Amino acid sequence: MTPVIGITGLVREVGGRSFAGVNAAYVAAVIAAGGVPLILPPSLPPTTAAPLTKMLDGVLLSGGADLDPGRYGAAPHPKLGVVEPDRDAFDLAIIGAARARGLPLLAICRGMQAVNVALGGTLWQDLPSERPGDVLHDGEWPRTQRVHPVALTPGSVVARALGTDRCAVNSVHHQGVRTLAPGLAATGHAPDGLIEAIEATDGPWLAGVQWHPETFHADPSAPDLGIFRAFVRAAGSGEDGAVDD
Ligand code: MN
């Protein structure tokens, strides 16, 4: 059976109308890796998350706006961006439901931050002011531009999926992991020490990356699609994080 992958979506105003969907690069990356994507709009009530996981083989948490710091007990920073309470509620609910059901989770950018918050961690709300340094994580550059390196823990889920312990990544994120949640391991770091990849220390397959591997879904020379292949493979086999491949 082809694994069915739920992709958390967003709602955006375009030309005065409201659209529910997701950046098509996530959809294309799941298809390229052999999965069937199913977009999950954030307007779904959080109570639908657990029943929905019965229809899914894996959950992909896509990128998007800042998380509400109230979700991890912090007061809003003056430079906090736009927050989307409905999306926070649904994302956190489906993370919990997917973990409880043993489904693999791939978490990208905001998705990685949401996993960290769902499991009890905290975030930097505005990296440039709270954590100034040499490495810029957001800017006006194209999404395809690889702007900083990431050093990966050899043998980690993401390193194995990419087939390398070191890669240059694109970077378009305003927030980042501050305190890592219990049950997660940091397996990738930017040169400034910021966490760029995570995995679960036990339980179902889980990988989080702070960059955007989906951008390179159509580039066969890029290692990034390997993350989607490993995820869809885990979704298709029910393998967990402890299984070597
Ligand atoms: Mn970055």
PDB file of C-alpha atoms in Angstrom, residues 5-178:
ATOM      1  CA  ILE A   5       0.833  11.334   4.427  1.00  0.00           C
ATOM      2  CA  GLY A   6      -1.142  14.070   6.155  1.00  0.00           C
ATOM      3  CA  ILE A   7       0.413  17.496   5.555  1.00  0.00           C
ATOM      4  CA  THR A   8      -0.561  20.295   7.929  1.00  0.00           C
ATOM      5  CA  GLY A   9      -1.740  23.262   5.889  1.00  0.00           C
ATOM      6  CA  LEU A  10      -2.470  26.921   6.303  1.00  0.00           C
ATOM      7  CA  VAL A  11      -5.027  29.555   5.370  1.00  0.00           C
ATOM      8  CA  ARG A  12      -3.926  32.628   3.429  1.00  0.00           C
ATOM      9  CA  GLU A  13      -5.682  35.676   2.025  1.00  0.00           C
ATOM     10  CA  VAL A  14      -5.009  36.082  -1.696  1.00  0.00           C
ATOM     11  CA  GLY A  15      -6.738  38.813  -3.706  1.00  0.00           C
ATOM     12  CA  GLY A  16      -9.357  39.365  -1.021  1.00  0.00           C
ATOM     13  CA  ARG A  17     -10.299  35.698  -0.791  1.00  0.00           C
ATOM     14  CA  SER A  18      -9.278  33.122   1.771  1.00  0.00           C
ATOM     15  CA  PHE A  19      -7.564  29.933   0.557  1.00  0.00           C
ATOM     16  CA  ALA A  20      -6.734  26.750   2.482  1.00  0.00           C
ATOM     17  CA  GLY A  21      -3.774  24.733   1.256  1.00  0.00           C
ATOM     18  CA  VAL A  22      -0.023  24.323   1.506  1.00  0.00           C
ATOM     19  CA  ASN A  23       3.112  25.228  -0.443  1.00  0.00           C
ATOM     20  CA  ALA A  24       3.013  22.789  -3.371  1.00  0.00           C
ATOM     21  CA  ALA A  25       6.684  21.882  -2.824  1.00  0.00           C
ATOM     22  CA  TYR A  26       5.687  19.778   0.219  1.00  0.00           C
ATOM     23  CA  VAL A  27       3.076  17.970  -1.875  1.00  0.00           C
ATOM     24  CA  ALA A  28       5.568  17.375  -4.685  1.00  0.00           C
ATOM     25  CA  ALA A  29       8.247  16.116  -2.291  1.00  0.00           C
ATOM     26  CA  VAL A  30       5.871  13.559  -0.731  1.00  0.00           C
ATOM     27  CA  ILE A  31       4.797  12.352  -4.179  1.00  0.00           C
ATOM     28  CA  ALA A  32       8.419  12.184  -5.360  1.00  0.00           C
ATOM     29  CA  ALA A  33       9.227  10.037  -2.314  1.00  0.00           C
ATOM     30  CA  GLY A  34       6.370   7.626  -3.068  1.00  0.00           C
ATOM     31  CA  GLY A  35       3.657   8.844  -0.698  1.00  0.00           C
ATOM     32  CA  VAL A  36       0.111  10.108  -1.226  1.00  0.00           C
ATOM     33  CA  PRO A  37      -0.297  13.594   0.275  1.00  0.00           C
ATOM     34  CA  LEU A  38      -3.463  14.635   2.081  1.00  0.00           C
ATOM     35  CA  ILE A  39      -3.627  18.303   3.087  1.00  0.00           C
ATOM     36  CA  LEU A  40      -4.990  18.930   6.584  1.00  0.00           C
ATOM     37  CA  PRO A  41      -6.372  22.481   6.852  1.00  0.00           C
ATOM     38  CA  PRO A  42      -5.787  24.233  10.197  1.00  0.00           C
ATOM     39  CA  SER A  43      -9.478  25.106  10.396  1.00  0.00           C
ATOM     40  CA  LEU A  44     -10.072  21.492  11.491  1.00  0.00           C
ATOM     41  CA  PRO A  45     -11.091  21.339  15.162  1.00  0.00           C
ATOM     42  CA  PRO A  46      -8.302  19.843  17.326  1.00  0.00           C
ATOM     43  CA  THR A  47     -10.719  17.078  18.366  1.00  0.00           C
ATOM     44  CA  THR A  48     -10.551  15.688  14.802  1.00  0.00           C
ATOM     45  CA  ALA A  49      -6.797  15.039  15.064  1.00  0.00           C
ATOM     46  CA  ALA A  50      -6.982  11.668  16.809  1.00  0.00           C
ATOM     47  CA  PRO A  51      -9.668  10.170  14.505  1.00  0.00           C
ATOM     48  CA  LEU A  52      -7.782  11.541  11.472  1.00  0.00           C
ATOM     49  CA  THR A  53      -4.612   9.663  12.372  1.00  0.00           C
ATOM     50  CA  LYS A  54      -6.498   6.398  11.722  1.00  0.00           C
ATOM     51  CA  MET A  55      -6.595   7.397   8.036  1.00  0.00           C
ATOM     52  CA  LEU A  56      -2.901   8.300   7.877  1.00  0.00           C
ATOM     53  CA  ASP A  57       0.437   6.470   7.762  1.00  0.00           C
ATOM     54  CA  GLY A  58       2.557   9.526   8.583  1.00  0.00           C
ATOM     55  CA  VAL A  59       2.270  13.236   9.365  1.00  0.00           C
ATOM     56  CA  LEU A  60       4.319  16.021   7.772  1.00  0.00           C
ATOM     57  CA  LEU A  61       4.297  19.293   9.715  1.00  0.00           C
ATOM     58  CA  SER A  62       4.912  22.096   7.240  1.00  0.00           C
ATOM     59  CA  GLY A  63       6.364  25.561   7.749  1.00  0.00           C
ATOM     60  CA  GLY A  64       4.524  28.792   8.478  1.00  0.00           C
ATOM     61  CA  ALA A  65       3.984  31.576  10.969  1.00  0.00           C
ATOM     62  CA  ASP A  66       5.390  32.021  14.483  1.00  0.00           C
ATOM     63  CA  LEU A  67       3.979  29.945  17.337  1.00  0.00           C
ATOM     64  CA  ASP A  68       2.088  31.668  20.138  1.00  0.00           C
ATOM     65  CA  PRO A  69       4.597  31.874  23.048  1.00  0.00           C
ATOM     66  CA  GLY A  70       1.684  31.318  25.428  1.00  0.00           C
ATOM     67  CA  ARG A  71       1.894  27.687  24.283  1.00  0.00           C
ATOM     68  CA  TYR A  72       5.177  27.368  26.186  1.00  0.00           C
ATOM     69  CA  GLY A  73       4.435  29.798  29.000  1.00  0.00           C
ATOM     70  CA  ALA A  74       6.349  32.831  27.707  1.00  0.00           C
ATOM     71  CA  ALA A  75       5.193  36.428  27.301  1.00  0.00           C
ATOM     72  CA  PRO A  76       5.168  37.751  23.717  1.00  0.00           C
ATOM     73  CA  HIS A  77       8.451  39.327  22.567  1.00  0.00           C
ATOM     74  CA  PRO A  78       8.008  42.781  20.909  1.00  0.00           C
ATOM     75  CA  LYS A  79       9.242  41.323  17.611  1.00  0.00           C
ATOM     76  CA  LEU A  80       7.028  38.255  17.663  1.00  0.00           C
ATOM     77  CA  GLY A  81       5.491  37.827  14.209  1.00  0.00           C
ATOM     78  CA  VAL A  82       1.894  37.055  13.287  1.00  0.00           C
ATOM     79  CA  VAL A  83       0.522  34.062  15.168  1.00  0.00           C
ATOM     80  CA  GLU A  84      -2.275  31.725  14.086  1.00  0.00           C
ATOM     81  CA  PRO A  85      -4.046  30.274  17.152  1.00  0.00           C
ATOM     82  CA  ASP A  86      -6.189  27.824  15.131  1.00  0.00           C
ATOM     83  CA  ARG A  87      -3.126  26.409  13.450  1.00  0.00           C
ATOM     84  CA  ASP A  88      -1.229  26.116  16.739  1.00  0.00           C
ATOM     85  CA  ALA A  89      -4.148  24.226  18.258  1.00  0.00           C
ATOM     86  CA  PHE A  90      -4.508  21.762  15.380  1.00  0.00           C
ATOM     87  CA  ASP A  91      -0.749  21.226  14.899  1.00  0.00           C
ATOM     88  CA  LEU A  92      -0.171  20.484  18.587  1.00  0.00           C
ATOM     89  CA  ALA A  93      -3.181  18.154  18.653  1.00  0.00           C
ATOM     90  CA  ILE A  94      -2.055  16.132  15.642  1.00  0.00           C
ATOM     91  CA  ILE A  95       1.513  15.867  16.951  1.00  0.00           C
ATOM     92  CA  GLY A  96       0.166  14.297  20.143  1.00  0.00           C
ATOM     93  CA  ALA A  97      -2.267  12.061  18.276  1.00  0.00           C
ATOM     94  CA  ALA A  98       0.381  10.889  15.789  1.00  0.00           C
ATOM     95  CA  ARG A  99       2.869  10.058  18.534  1.00  0.00           C
ATOM     96  CA  ALA A 100       0.197   8.212  20.510  1.00  0.00           C
ATOM     97  CA  ARG A 101      -0.673   6.153  17.453  1.00  0.00           C
ATOM     98  CA  GLY A 102       2.936   5.406  16.541  1.00  0.00           C
ATOM     99  CA  LEU A 103       2.940   7.335  13.266  1.00  0.00           C
ATOM    100  CA  PRO A 104       6.185   8.709  11.818  1.00  0.00           C
ATOM    101  CA  LEU A 105       6.468  12.506  11.976  1.00  0.00           C
ATOM    102  CA  LEU A 106       8.527  14.709   9.685  1.00  0.00           C
ATOM    103  CA  ALA A 107       8.650  18.273  10.984  1.00  0.00           C
ATOM    104  CA  ILE A 108       9.941  21.133   8.861  1.00  0.00           C
ATOM    105  CA  CYS A 109      10.811  24.678  10.036  1.00  0.00           C
ATOM    106  CA  ARG A 110       7.778  25.839  12.070  1.00  0.00           C
ATOM    107  CA  GLY A 111       6.829  22.144  12.224  1.00  0.00           C
ATOM    108  CA  MET A 112      10.071  21.334  14.083  1.00  0.00           C
ATOM    109  CA  GLN A 113       9.369  24.206  16.466  1.00  0.00           C
ATOM    110  CA  ALA A 114       5.808  22.918  16.990  1.00  0.00           C
ATOM    111  CA  VAL A 115       7.090  19.422  17.846  1.00  0.00           C
ATOM    112  CA  ASN A 116       9.484  20.914  20.382  1.00  0.00           C
ATOM    113  CA  VAL A 117       6.677  22.946  21.972  1.00  0.00           C
ATOM    114  CA  ALA A 118       4.234  20.011  21.898  1.00  0.00           C
ATOM    115  CA  LEU A 119       6.738  17.893  23.835  1.00  0.00           C
ATOM    116  CA  GLY A 120       7.498  20.606  26.401  1.00  0.00           C
ATOM    117  CA  GLY A 121      10.305  22.729  24.920  1.00  0.00           C
ATOM    118  CA  THR A 122      10.587  26.481  24.329  1.00  0.00           C
ATOM    119  CA  LEU A 123      11.509  28.749  21.390  1.00  0.00           C
ATOM    120  CA  TRP A 124      13.529  31.797  20.563  1.00  0.00           C
ATOM    121  CA  GLN A 125      10.800  34.226  19.471  1.00  0.00           C
ATOM    122  CA  ASP A 126      13.003  36.563  17.423  1.00  0.00           C
ATOM    123  CA  LEU A 127      16.422  35.147  16.549  1.00  0.00           C
ATOM    124  CA  PRO A 128      18.077  38.421  15.363  1.00  0.00           C
ATOM    125  CA  SER A 129      17.452  40.259  18.645  1.00  0.00           C
ATOM    126  CA  GLU A 130      17.459  37.389  21.152  1.00  0.00           C
ATOM    127  CA  ARG A 131      20.368  35.476  19.675  1.00  0.00           C
ATOM    128  CA  PRO A 132      22.466  37.831  17.523  1.00  0.00           C
ATOM    129  CA  GLY A 133      25.483  36.321  15.778  1.00  0.00           C
ATOM    130  CA  ASP A 134      27.382  35.685  12.563  1.00  0.00           C
ATOM    131  CA  VAL A 135      24.827  33.353  11.005  1.00  0.00           C
ATOM    132  CA  LEU A 136      21.759  34.881   9.394  1.00  0.00           C
ATOM    133  CA  HIS A 137      18.822  32.477   9.414  1.00  0.00           C
ATOM    134  CA  ASP A 138      16.368  34.666   7.532  1.00  0.00           C
ATOM    135  CA  GLY A 139      16.742  37.193   4.735  1.00  0.00           C
ATOM    136  CA  GLU A 140      15.582  38.365   1.347  1.00  0.00           C
ATOM    137  CA  TRP A 141      17.510  35.638  -0.478  1.00  0.00           C
ATOM    138  CA  PRO A 142      15.789  33.055  -2.717  1.00  0.00           C
ATOM    139  CA  ARG A 143      14.445  29.928  -1.008  1.00  0.00           C
ATOM    140  CA  THR A 144      16.791  27.859  -3.173  1.00  0.00           C
ATOM    141  CA  GLN A 145      19.897  29.586  -1.801  1.00  0.00           C
ATOM    142  CA  ARG A 146      21.956  27.499   0.615  1.00  0.00           C
ATOM    143  CA  VAL A 147      23.043  30.104   3.137  1.00  0.00           C
ATOM    144  CA  HIS A 148      24.684  28.246   6.031  1.00  0.00           C
ATOM    145  CA  PRO A 149      26.174  24.824   6.783  1.00  0.00           C
ATOM    146  CA  VAL A 150      24.708  22.300   9.220  1.00  0.00           C
ATOM    147  CA  ALA A 151      26.849  19.757  11.077  1.00  0.00           C
ATOM    148  CA  LEU A 152      24.898  16.538  11.702  1.00  0.00           C
ATOM    149  CA  THR A 153      25.493  13.854  14.312  1.00  0.00           C
ATOM    150  CA  PRO A 154      26.907  10.828  12.456  1.00  0.00           C
ATOM    151  CA  GLY A 155      24.393   7.991  12.419  1.00  0.00           C
ATOM    152  CA  SER A 156      21.453  10.248  13.311  1.00  0.00           C
ATOM    153  CA  VAL A 157      18.123   9.870  11.515  1.00  0.00           C
ATOM    154  CA  VAL A 158      18.703  12.992   9.400  1.00  0.00           C
ATOM    155  CA  ALA A 159      22.368  12.204   8.649  1.00  0.00           C
ATOM    156  CA  ARG A 160      21.431   8.719   7.437  1.00  0.00           C
ATOM    157  CA  ALA A 161      18.542  10.078   5.390  1.00  0.00           C
ATOM    158  CA  LEU A 162      20.785  12.647   3.700  1.00  0.00           C
ATOM    159  CA  GLY A 163      23.733  10.310   3.350  1.00  0.00           C
ATOM    160  CA  THR A 164      26.094  12.911   4.805  1.00  0.00           C
ATOM    161  CA  ASP A 165      27.156  14.434   8.133  1.00  0.00           C
ATOM    162  CA  ARG A 166      27.512  17.920   6.765  1.00  0.00           C
ATOM    163  CA  CYS A 167      25.403  19.882   4.325  1.00  0.00           C
ATOM    164  CA  ALA A 168      24.683  23.449   3.295  1.00  0.00           C
ATOM    165  CA  VAL A 169      21.048  24.410   3.794  1.00  0.00           C
ATOM    166  CA  ASN A 170      18.567  27.073   2.831  1.00  0.00           C
ATOM    167  CA  SER A 171      17.280  29.065   5.784  1.00  0.00           C
ATOM    168  CA  VAL A 172      14.143  31.197   6.091  1.00  0.00           C
ATOM    169  CA  HIS A 173      13.136  31.042   9.739  1.00  0.00           C
ATOM    170  CA  HIS A 174      12.389  33.756  12.272  1.00  0.00           C
ATOM    171  CA  GLN A 175      12.216  31.525  15.344  1.00  0.00           C
ATOM    172  CA  GLY A 176      14.209  28.541  16.609  1.00  0.00           C
ATOM    173  CA  VAL A 177      14.473  25.904  19.325  1.00  0.00           C
ATOM    174  CA  ARG A 178      15.599  27.434  22.619  1.00  0.00           C
TER     175      ARG A 178
END
